[in-house]
Amino acid sequence: MQLGVPDHDGLTNEDGTGIQCLTTLLPATPSNFSLRIVFLKCHILQARLKSDYVNTAMYFARLGTLFCCVVFFFAPIFSRLHPSDLEVWYRRALLASAATSALRLHQRIKSLNTGFSREVLEVLISEDSSHYLLFSIMFAVLPPVTVSLVPIFLFALLHAASFTRVLLNVSYFENSSSTEIYLTYLFMLQTSVSLNNGGTSDGSDAPVASSNMSCIHQIIQKSIDKVKAHDQNILRIIALNEIMLMVICIFMAVSGPRIFVLPFIYYPFLKMRYNSRRNPYTRNAFLELRIALQNVAYHSKCPALISRIIYGLINIISRLGTGGYARN
């Protein structure tokens, strides 16, 4: 039975172009079977990225954050970059993170659909995106603090992994019946010609290409699964890093006049993180540290001076939750 060319009117995008154009540019023959698959996947990905430009911009900004952080962390090992060049990558990572936070805050403002008011301002201040917009700008204008890149790197890793999974699902045509029909037709064409030629065809490289693409997909998918499986631990690491940064800022304050103001600027950020609406991990980390410190202070062998210092720290931590920010 000879296969005819199917009607592709139902295989177009919303603008009436795309897959229909592929049938004109690349006729459905076995020799370009795998090439048509690649073009089709690229077109679907392009359409998905264009359909949500804000999330796409945030995705590439997060990839930029990851790339700049990796260069800053590992460039001294594999190259001899001047410290001033490394500082450029440090600030690029923070600025990319600031751009991501600004875009996310823009999304949040649009979702409220209300006029500007005190209540709206309180909601925006309680958003994680506003916290890390302040965080990124704060450390971008001050001398480099390497540990400050840890939270923005881990947040970018988590969110980039989630969006990459979405793109992988789109590229493999999940929830797209029209493309499934089209791929079924291509498979039938390939199988038919292969049978007519006694089991061989000009498109015999298609299974190899498909296998390679499937292997790459599996590697990326497994990497994403590992990141998602440890997302709770990653968020706890971020929370502990936010707390430890306060201690680092205090010790760095004595190193020079430019960093002297850092603890006073960082404290409001830490207070906002403690009162975050969406992220309880910082509060939980404070609670775990408080319990651990109390156990040390209650120990019979703990000196009285150390106990007083511990109780003073606990009192300072307790004041973090007395601000005007909404709690969960």
mmCIF file of C-alpha atoms in Angstrom:
data_model
loop_
_atom_site.group_PDB
_atom_site.id
_atom_site.type_symbol
_atom_site.label_atom_id
_atom_site.label_comp_id
_atom_site.label_asym_id
_atom_site.label_seq_id
_atom_site.Cartn_x
_atom_site.Cartn_y
_atom_site.Cartn_z
ATOM 1 C CA MET A 1 0.000 0.000 0.000
ATOM 2 C CA GLN A 2 1.420 3.381 -0.978
ATOM 3 C CA LEU A 3 1.273 6.036 1.700
ATOM 4 C CA GLY A 4 -0.015 9.421 0.711
ATOM 5 C CA VAL A 5 0.930 12.769 2.198
ATOM 6 C CA PRO A 6 -1.464 13.567 5.043
ATOM 7 C CA ASP A 7 -3.298 16.818 5.446
ATOM 8 C CA HIS A 8 -1.122 19.029 7.655
ATOM 9 C CA ASP A 9 -3.674 21.750 8.309
ATOM 10 C CA GLY A 10 -4.152 20.408 11.828
ATOM 11 C CA LEU A 11 -0.414 20.279 12.422
ATOM 12 C CA THR A 12 0.303 23.989 12.411
ATOM 13 C CA ASN A 13 0.943 26.433 15.199
ATOM 14 C CA GLU A 14 -1.507 29.039 16.414
ATOM 15 C CA ASP A 15 -0.200 31.492 13.818
ATOM 16 C CA GLY A 16 -0.793 28.970 11.023
ATOM 17 C CA THR A 17 2.882 28.406 10.292
ATOM 18 C CA GLY A 18 5.569 26.065 11.484
ATOM 19 C CA ILE A 19 5.004 22.349 10.962
ATOM 20 C CA GLN A 20 3.214 23.058 7.689
ATOM 21 C CA CYS A 21 6.347 24.861 6.505
ATOM 22 C CA LEU A 22 8.453 21.825 7.360
ATOM 23 C CA THR A 23 6.482 19.685 4.944
ATOM 24 C CA THR A 24 7.335 22.146 2.170
ATOM 25 C CA LEU A 25 11.007 22.633 3.057
ATOM 26 C CA LEU A 26 11.664 18.970 3.828
ATOM 27 C CA PRO A 27 9.475 16.498 1.931
ATOM 28 C CA ALA A 28 8.704 13.386 3.938
ATOM 29 C CA THR A 29 11.271 10.952 2.573
ATOM 30 C CA PRO A 30 13.243 8.329 4.462
ATOM 31 C CA SER A 31 16.579 10.053 3.764
ATOM 32 C CA ASN A 32 15.668 13.132 5.802
ATOM 33 C CA PHE A 33 13.577 11.362 8.418
ATOM 34 C CA SER A 34 15.827 12.168 11.393
ATOM 35 C CA LEU A 35 16.445 15.703 10.089
ATOM 36 C CA ARG A 36 12.716 16.416 10.042
ATOM 37 C CA ILE A 37 12.463 15.159 13.627
ATOM 38 C CA VAL A 38 15.216 17.559 14.725
ATOM 39 C CA PHE A 39 13.619 20.491 12.897
ATOM 40 C CA LEU A 40 10.246 19.663 14.373
ATOM 41 C CA LYS A 41 11.621 19.521 17.914
ATOM 42 C CA CYS A 42 13.493 22.794 17.451
ATOM 43 C CA HIS A 43 10.376 24.463 16.124
ATOM 44 C CA ILE A 44 8.251 23.264 19.043
ATOM 45 C CA LEU A 45 10.894 24.464 21.517
ATOM 46 C CA GLN A 46 11.108 27.837 19.792
ATOM 47 C CA ALA A 47 7.344 28.235 19.916
ATOM 48 C CA ARG A 48 7.304 27.308 23.614
ATOM 49 C CA LEU A 49 10.018 29.821 24.465
ATOM 50 C CA LYS A 50 8.303 32.600 22.519
ATOM 51 C CA SER A 51 4.933 31.904 24.119
ATOM 52 C CA ASP A 52 6.228 32.792 27.612
ATOM 53 C CA TYR A 53 8.904 35.423 27.142
ATOM 54 C CA VAL A 54 9.185 36.387 30.832
ATOM 55 C CA ASN A 55 9.885 32.844 32.016
ATOM 56 C CA THR A 56 12.210 32.387 29.044
ATOM 57 C CA ALA A 57 14.145 35.524 29.994
ATOM 58 C CA MET A 58 14.366 34.322 33.600
ATOM 59 C CA TYR A 59 15.564 30.921 32.399
ATOM 60 C CA PHE A 60 18.433 32.364 30.386
ATOM 61 C CA ALA A 61 19.272 34.791 33.204
ATOM 62 C CA ARG A 62 19.529 31.820 35.574
ATOM 63 C CA LEU A 63 21.726 29.974 33.102
ATOM 64 C CA GLY A 64 23.879 33.100 32.988
ATOM 65 C CA THR A 65 24.074 33.100 36.785
ATOM 66 C CA LEU A 66 25.153 29.453 36.794
ATOM 67 C CA PHE A 67 27.766 30.028 34.093
ATOM 68 C CA CYS A 68 29.256 33.109 35.779
ATOM 69 C CA CYS A 69 29.393 31.352 39.155
ATOM 70 C CA VAL A 70 31.135 28.317 37.658
ATOM 71 C CA VAL A 71 33.686 30.553 35.921
ATOM 72 C CA PHE A 72 34.315 32.497 39.131
ATOM 73 C CA PHE A 73 34.687 29.340 41.239
ATOM 74 C CA PHE A 74 36.853 27.272 38.890
ATOM 75 C CA ALA A 75 38.741 29.792 36.744
ATOM 76 C CA PRO A 76 41.561 30.156 39.322
ATOM 77 C CA ILE A 77 42.150 26.382 39.071
ATOM 78 C CA PHE A 78 42.273 26.080 35.276
ATOM 79 C CA SER A 79 43.585 29.520 34.285
ATOM 80 C CA ARG A 80 45.576 32.462 35.551
ATOM 81 C CA LEU A 81 42.982 35.187 35.437
ATOM 82 C CA HIS A 82 43.803 38.441 37.160
ATOM 83 C CA PRO A 83 41.755 39.065 40.328
ATOM 84 C CA SER A 84 40.091 42.016 38.616
ATOM 85 C CA ASP A 85 38.888 39.698 35.835
ATOM 86 C CA LEU A 86 37.478 37.271 38.395
ATOM 87 C CA GLU A 87 35.694 40.151 40.080
ATOM 88 C CA VAL A 88 33.968 40.914 36.780
ATOM 89 C CA TRP A 89 32.492 37.397 36.691
ATOM 90 C CA TYR A 90 31.461 37.746 40.328
ATOM 91 C CA ARG A 91 29.484 40.906 39.591
ATOM 92 C CA ARG A 92 28.020 39.433 36.407
ATOM 93 C CA ALA A 93 26.607 36.526 38.421
ATOM 94 C CA LEU A 94 25.007 38.917 40.905
ATOM 95 C CA LEU A 95 23.617 41.171 38.177
ATOM 96 C CA ALA A 96 22.124 38.168 36.351
ATOM 97 C CA SER A 97 20.534 37.116 39.647
ATOM 98 C CA ALA A 98 19.209 40.651 40.141
ATOM 99 C CA ALA A 99 17.676 40.570 36.647
ATOM 100 C CA THR A 100 15.977 37.254 37.448
ATOM 101 C CA SER A 101 14.564 38.622 40.707
ATOM 102 C CA ALA A 102 13.348 41.795 38.991
ATOM 103 C CA LEU A 103 11.538 39.779 36.309
ATOM 104 C CA ARG A 104 9.961 37.519 38.937
ATOM 105 C CA LEU A 105 8.845 40.573 40.916
ATOM 106 C CA HIS A 106 7.378 42.011 37.715
ATOM 107 C CA GLN A 107 5.375 38.802 37.267
ATOM 108 C CA ARG A 108 4.149 39.021 40.837
ATOM 109 C CA ILE A 109 3.048 42.657 40.448
ATOM 110 C CA LYS A 110 1.102 41.821 37.280
ATOM 111 C CA SER A 111 -0.610 38.891 39.005
ATOM 112 C CA LEU A 112 -1.959 41.132 41.778
ATOM 113 C CA ASN A 113 -4.017 43.266 39.337
ATOM 114 C CA THR A 114 -4.542 45.947 41.975
ATOM 115 C CA GLY A 115 -3.430 49.507 42.452
ATOM 116 C CA PHE A 116 -0.427 50.425 44.519
ATOM 117 C CA SER A 117 -1.161 50.482 48.244
ATOM 118 C CA ARG A 118 0.452 49.740 51.568
ATOM 119 C CA GLU A 119 -0.934 46.199 51.529
ATOM 120 C CA VAL A 120 0.517 45.582 48.062
ATOM 121 C CA LEU A 121 3.868 46.965 49.218
ATOM 122 C CA GLU A 122 3.876 44.602 52.197
ATOM 123 C CA VAL A 123 3.113 41.669 49.902
ATOM 124 C CA LEU A 124 5.954 42.628 47.561
ATOM 125 C CA ILE A 125 8.405 43.065 50.436
ATOM 126 C CA SER A 126 7.524 39.603 51.702
ATOM 127 C CA GLU A 127 8.303 38.029 48.297
ATOM 128 C CA ASP A 128 11.518 36.044 47.923
ATOM 129 C CA SER A 129 12.237 37.833 44.646
ATOM 130 C CA SER A 130 12.380 41.235 46.371
ATOM 131 C CA HIS A 131 14.682 39.798 49.039
ATOM 132 C CA TYR A 132 17.175 38.511 46.498
ATOM 133 C CA LEU A 133 16.919 41.622 44.356
ATOM 134 C CA LEU A 134 18.152 43.538 47.411
ATOM 135 C CA PHE A 135 20.704 40.803 48.144
ATOM 136 C CA SER A 136 22.162 40.832 44.618
ATOM 137 C CA ILE A 137 22.404 44.608 44.377
ATOM 138 C CA MET A 138 23.895 44.846 47.872
ATOM 139 C CA PHE A 139 26.754 42.428 47.210
ATOM 140 C CA ALA A 140 27.290 43.679 43.639
ATOM 141 C CA VAL A 141 28.250 47.177 44.819
ATOM 142 C CA LEU A 142 30.465 45.989 47.692
ATOM 143 C CA PRO A 143 33.834 44.199 47.561
ATOM 144 C CA PRO A 144 33.516 40.506 46.635
ATOM 145 C CA VAL A 145 32.241 38.066 49.242
ATOM 146 C CA THR A 146 32.601 34.647 47.616
ATOM 147 C CA VAL A 147 30.119 32.900 49.912
ATOM 148 C CA SER A 148 27.371 35.257 48.716
ATOM 149 C CA LEU A 149 27.286 33.399 45.382
ATOM 150 C CA VAL A 150 26.236 30.119 47.013
ATOM 151 C CA PRO A 151 22.506 30.925 47.507
ATOM 152 C CA ILE A 152 22.018 32.532 44.098
ATOM 153 C CA PHE A 153 23.823 29.605 42.430
ATOM 154 C CA LEU A 154 21.656 27.012 44.194
ATOM 155 C CA PHE A 155 18.408 28.902 43.549
ATOM 156 C CA ALA A 156 19.345 29.270 39.875
ATOM 157 C CA LEU A 157 20.140 25.545 39.733
ATOM 158 C CA LEU A 158 16.755 24.548 41.186
ATOM 159 C CA HIS A 159 14.681 26.819 38.958
ATOM 160 C CA ALA A 160 16.721 26.143 35.815
ATOM 161 C CA ALA A 161 16.295 22.398 36.379
ATOM 162 C CA SER A 162 12.517 22.804 36.665
ATOM 163 C CA PHE A 163 12.242 24.825 33.452
ATOM 164 C CA THR A 164 14.603 22.480 31.613
ATOM 165 C CA ARG A 165 12.283 19.612 32.501
ATOM 166 C CA VAL A 166 9.400 21.566 30.963
ATOM 167 C CA LEU A 167 11.409 22.099 27.779
ATOM 168 C CA LEU A 168 12.332 18.417 27.631
ATOM 169 C CA ASN A 169 8.687 17.458 27.912
ATOM 170 C CA VAL A 170 7.805 19.910 25.147
ATOM 171 C CA SER A 171 10.618 18.688 22.895
ATOM 172 C CA TYR A 172 9.320 15.153 23.252
ATOM 173 C CA PHE A 173 5.868 16.377 22.304
ATOM 174 C CA GLU A 174 4.023 15.554 25.493
ATOM 175 C CA ASN A 175 0.462 16.886 25.465
ATOM 176 C CA SER A 176 0.653 17.535 21.716
ATOM 177 C CA SER A 177 -1.611 15.216 19.771
ATOM 178 C CA SER A 178 -0.998 16.869 16.395
ATOM 179 C CA THR A 179 2.747 16.313 16.478
ATOM 180 C CA GLU A 180 2.227 12.765 17.670
ATOM 181 C CA ILE A 181 0.092 12.154 14.589
ATOM 182 C CA TYR A 182 2.752 13.711 12.397
ATOM 183 C CA LEU A 183 5.544 11.629 13.931
ATOM 184 C CA THR A 184 3.406 8.526 13.569
ATOM 185 C CA TYR A 185 3.100 9.290 9.880
ATOM 186 C CA LEU A 186 6.865 9.690 9.552
ATOM 187 C CA PHE A 187 7.411 6.411 11.381
ATOM 188 C CA MET A 188 4.927 4.647 9.106
ATOM 189 C CA LEU A 189 6.683 6.079 6.064
ATOM 190 C CA GLN A 190 10.069 4.934 7.313
ATOM 191 C CA THR A 191 8.772 1.459 8.141
ATOM 192 C CA SER A 192 6.976 1.108 4.812
ATOM 193 C CA VAL A 193 9.998 2.040 2.700
ATOM 194 C CA SER A 194 12.222 -0.163 4.829
ATOM 195 C CA LEU A 195 9.941 -3.153 4.234
ATOM 196 C CA ASN A 196 9.709 -2.425 0.499
ATOM 197 C CA ASN A 197 13.516 -2.327 0.288
ATOM 198 C CA GLY A 198 13.934 -5.646 2.068
ATOM 199 C CA GLY A 199 14.701 -4.198 5.460
ATOM 200 C CA THR A 200 17.120 -1.480 4.288
ATOM 201 C CA SER A 201 16.566 2.144 3.399
ATOM 202 C CA ASP A 202 18.376 5.393 2.770
ATOM 203 C CA GLY A 203 17.232 6.593 6.188
ATOM 204 C CA SER A 204 18.926 3.816 8.126
ATOM 205 C CA ASP A 205 20.745 6.423 10.227
ATOM 206 C CA ALA A 206 17.459 7.561 11.765
ATOM 207 C CA PRO A 207 17.434 4.917 14.522
ATOM 208 C CA VAL A 208 21.033 5.838 15.396
ATOM 209 C CA ALA A 209 20.200 9.543 15.596
ATOM 210 C CA SER A 210 17.090 8.788 17.584
ATOM 211 C CA SER A 211 19.092 6.608 19.951
ATOM 212 C CA ASN A 212 21.674 9.367 20.451
ATOM 213 C CA MET A 213 18.978 11.934 21.163
ATOM 214 C CA SER A 214 17.304 9.539 23.569
ATOM 215 C CA CYS A 215 20.611 8.969 25.378
ATOM 216 C CA ILE A 216 21.188 12.713 25.771
ATOM 217 C CA HIS A 217 17.620 13.140 26.968
ATOM 218 C CA GLN A 218 18.093 10.410 29.574
ATOM 219 C CA ILE A 219 21.334 11.931 30.868
ATOM 220 C CA ILE A 220 19.758 15.365 31.256
ATOM 221 C CA GLN A 221 16.619 13.880 32.779
ATOM 222 C CA LYS A 222 18.618 11.887 35.343
ATOM 223 C CA SER A 223 20.588 14.998 36.292
ATOM 224 C CA ILE A 224 17.372 16.952 36.765
ATOM 225 C CA ASP A 225 15.873 14.124 38.812
ATOM 226 C CA LYS A 226 18.884 14.154 41.124
ATOM 227 C CA VAL A 227 18.558 17.898 41.639
ATOM 228 C CA LYS A 228 14.828 17.629 42.327
ATOM 229 C CA ALA A 229 15.356 14.681 44.687
ATOM 230 C CA HIS A 230 17.625 16.831 46.856
ATOM 231 C CA ASP A 231 15.691 20.102 46.589
ATOM 232 C CA GLN A 232 14.792 20.074 50.305
ATOM 233 C CA ASN A 233 18.436 19.654 51.286
ATOM 234 C CA ILE A 234 19.458 22.379 48.840
ATOM 235 C CA LEU A 235 16.940 24.791 50.364
ATOM 236 C CA ARG A 236 18.248 23.974 53.852
ATOM 237 C CA ILE A 237 21.810 24.654 52.672
ATOM 238 C CA ILE A 238 20.657 28.011 51.295
ATOM 239 C CA ALA A 239 18.986 28.890 54.617
ATOM 240 C CA LEU A 240 22.084 27.975 56.631
ATOM 241 C CA ASN A 241 24.238 29.947 54.209
ATOM 242 C CA GLU A 242 22.025 33.015 54.687
ATOM 243 C CA ILE A 243 22.549 32.779 58.451
ATOM 244 C CA MET A 244 26.289 32.112 58.258
ATOM 245 C CA LEU A 245 26.685 35.089 55.939
ATOM 246 C CA MET A 246 25.643 37.356 58.810
ATOM 247 C CA VAL A 247 28.506 36.010 60.912
ATOM 248 C CA ILE A 248 30.909 36.435 57.992
ATOM 249 C CA CYS A 249 29.709 40.001 57.433
ATOM 250 C CA ILE A 250 30.388 40.848 61.086
ATOM 251 C CA PHE A 251 33.945 39.493 60.899
ATOM 252 C CA MET A 252 34.569 41.231 57.564
ATOM 253 C CA ALA A 253 33.337 44.562 58.944
ATOM 254 C CA VAL A 254 36.681 45.082 60.684
ATOM 255 C CA SER A 255 38.689 44.528 57.482
ATOM 256 C CA GLY A 256 38.033 47.904 55.891
ATOM 257 C CA PRO A 257 35.811 50.988 55.779
ATOM 258 C CA ARG A 258 33.962 49.875 52.634
ATOM 259 C CA ILE A 259 32.657 46.696 54.303
ATOM 260 C CA PHE A 260 31.981 48.262 57.685
ATOM 261 C CA VAL A 261 28.350 48.929 56.710
ATOM 262 C CA LEU A 262 27.779 45.386 55.415
ATOM 263 C CA PRO A 263 26.318 43.896 58.650
ATOM 264 C CA PHE A 264 23.902 46.825 58.968
ATOM 265 C CA ILE A 265 22.731 46.356 55.370
ATOM 266 C CA TYR A 266 22.580 42.567 55.576
ATOM 267 C CA TYR A 267 20.552 42.450 58.803
ATOM 268 C CA PRO A 268 17.307 43.770 57.156
ATOM 269 C CA PHE A 269 17.713 41.127 54.438
ATOM 270 C CA LEU A 270 18.067 38.386 57.049
ATOM 271 C CA LYS A 271 15.026 39.749 58.859
ATOM 272 C CA MET A 272 12.985 39.574 55.655
ATOM 273 C CA ARG A 273 14.157 36.011 55.047
ATOM 274 C CA TYR A 274 13.091 35.049 58.560
ATOM 275 C CA ASN A 275 9.598 36.422 57.878
ATOM 276 C CA SER A 276 9.311 35.071 54.325
ATOM 277 C CA ARG A 277 5.801 34.057 53.240
ATOM 278 C CA ARG A 278 6.839 31.321 50.827
ATOM 279 C CA ASN A 279 10.088 30.005 52.275
ATOM 280 C CA PRO A 280 10.048 28.706 55.873
ATOM 281 C CA TYR A 281 13.495 27.141 55.639
ATOM 282 C CA THR A 282 15.311 30.133 57.148
ATOM 283 C CA ARG A 283 12.996 30.127 60.174
ATOM 284 C CA ASN A 284 13.438 26.380 60.528
ATOM 285 C CA ALA A 285 17.222 26.749 60.333
ATOM 286 C CA PHE A 286 17.119 29.424 63.036
ATOM 287 C CA LEU A 287 15.010 27.110 65.198
ATOM 288 C CA GLU A 288 17.458 24.229 64.754
ATOM 289 C CA LEU A 289 20.405 26.475 65.614
ATOM 290 C CA ARG A 290 18.560 27.864 68.638
ATOM 291 C CA ILE A 291 17.891 24.375 70.003
ATOM 292 C CA ALA A 292 21.528 23.385 69.448
ATOM 293 C CA LEU A 293 22.823 26.533 71.180
ATOM 294 C CA GLN A 294 20.434 26.103 74.096
ATOM 295 C CA ASN A 295 21.685 22.559 74.602
ATOM 296 C CA VAL A 296 25.226 23.917 74.744
ATOM 297 C CA ALA A 297 24.247 26.712 77.166
ATOM 298 C CA TYR A 298 22.396 24.313 79.469
ATOM 299 C CA HIS A 299 25.380 21.983 79.702
ATOM 300 C CA SER A 300 26.967 21.959 83.148
ATOM 301 C CA LYS A 301 30.474 22.360 81.715
ATOM 302 C CA CYS A 302 29.588 25.436 79.645
ATOM 303 C CA PRO A 303 31.285 28.589 81.065
ATOM 304 C CA ALA A 304 28.971 31.324 82.316
ATOM 305 C CA LEU A 305 30.387 33.837 79.818
ATOM 306 C CA ILE A 306 29.614 31.546 76.878
ATOM 307 C CA SER A 307 26.098 30.969 78.216
ATOM 308 C CA ARG A 308 25.447 34.716 78.406
ATOM 309 C CA ILE A 309 26.711 35.184 74.837
ATOM 310 C CA ILE A 310 24.452 32.372 73.625
ATOM 311 C CA TYR A 311 21.400 33.835 75.365
ATOM 312 C CA GLY A 312 22.218 37.224 73.868
ATOM 313 C CA LEU A 313 22.320 35.704 70.377
ATOM 314 C CA ILE A 314 19.011 33.947 71.015
ATOM 315 C CA ASN A 315 17.426 37.255 72.056
ATOM 316 C CA ILE A 316 18.693 38.910 68.862
ATOM 317 C CA ILE A 317 17.298 36.062 66.775
ATOM 318 C CA SER A 318 13.950 36.298 68.574
ATOM 319 C CA ARG A 319 13.664 39.945 67.518
ATOM 320 C CA LEU A 320 13.815 38.969 63.842
ATOM 321 C CA GLY A 321 10.181 37.863 63.989
ATOM 322 C CA THR A 322 8.859 41.028 65.628
ATOM 323 C CA GLY A 323 8.842 43.121 62.433
ATOM 324 C CA GLY A 324 5.849 44.184 60.473
ATOM 325 C CA TYR A 325 6.187 41.523 57.783
ATOM 326 C CA ALA A 326 3.463 38.969 57.533
ATOM 327 C CA ARG A 327 4.152 35.527 58.851
ATOM 328 C CA ASN A 328 2.779 32.259 57.588
#
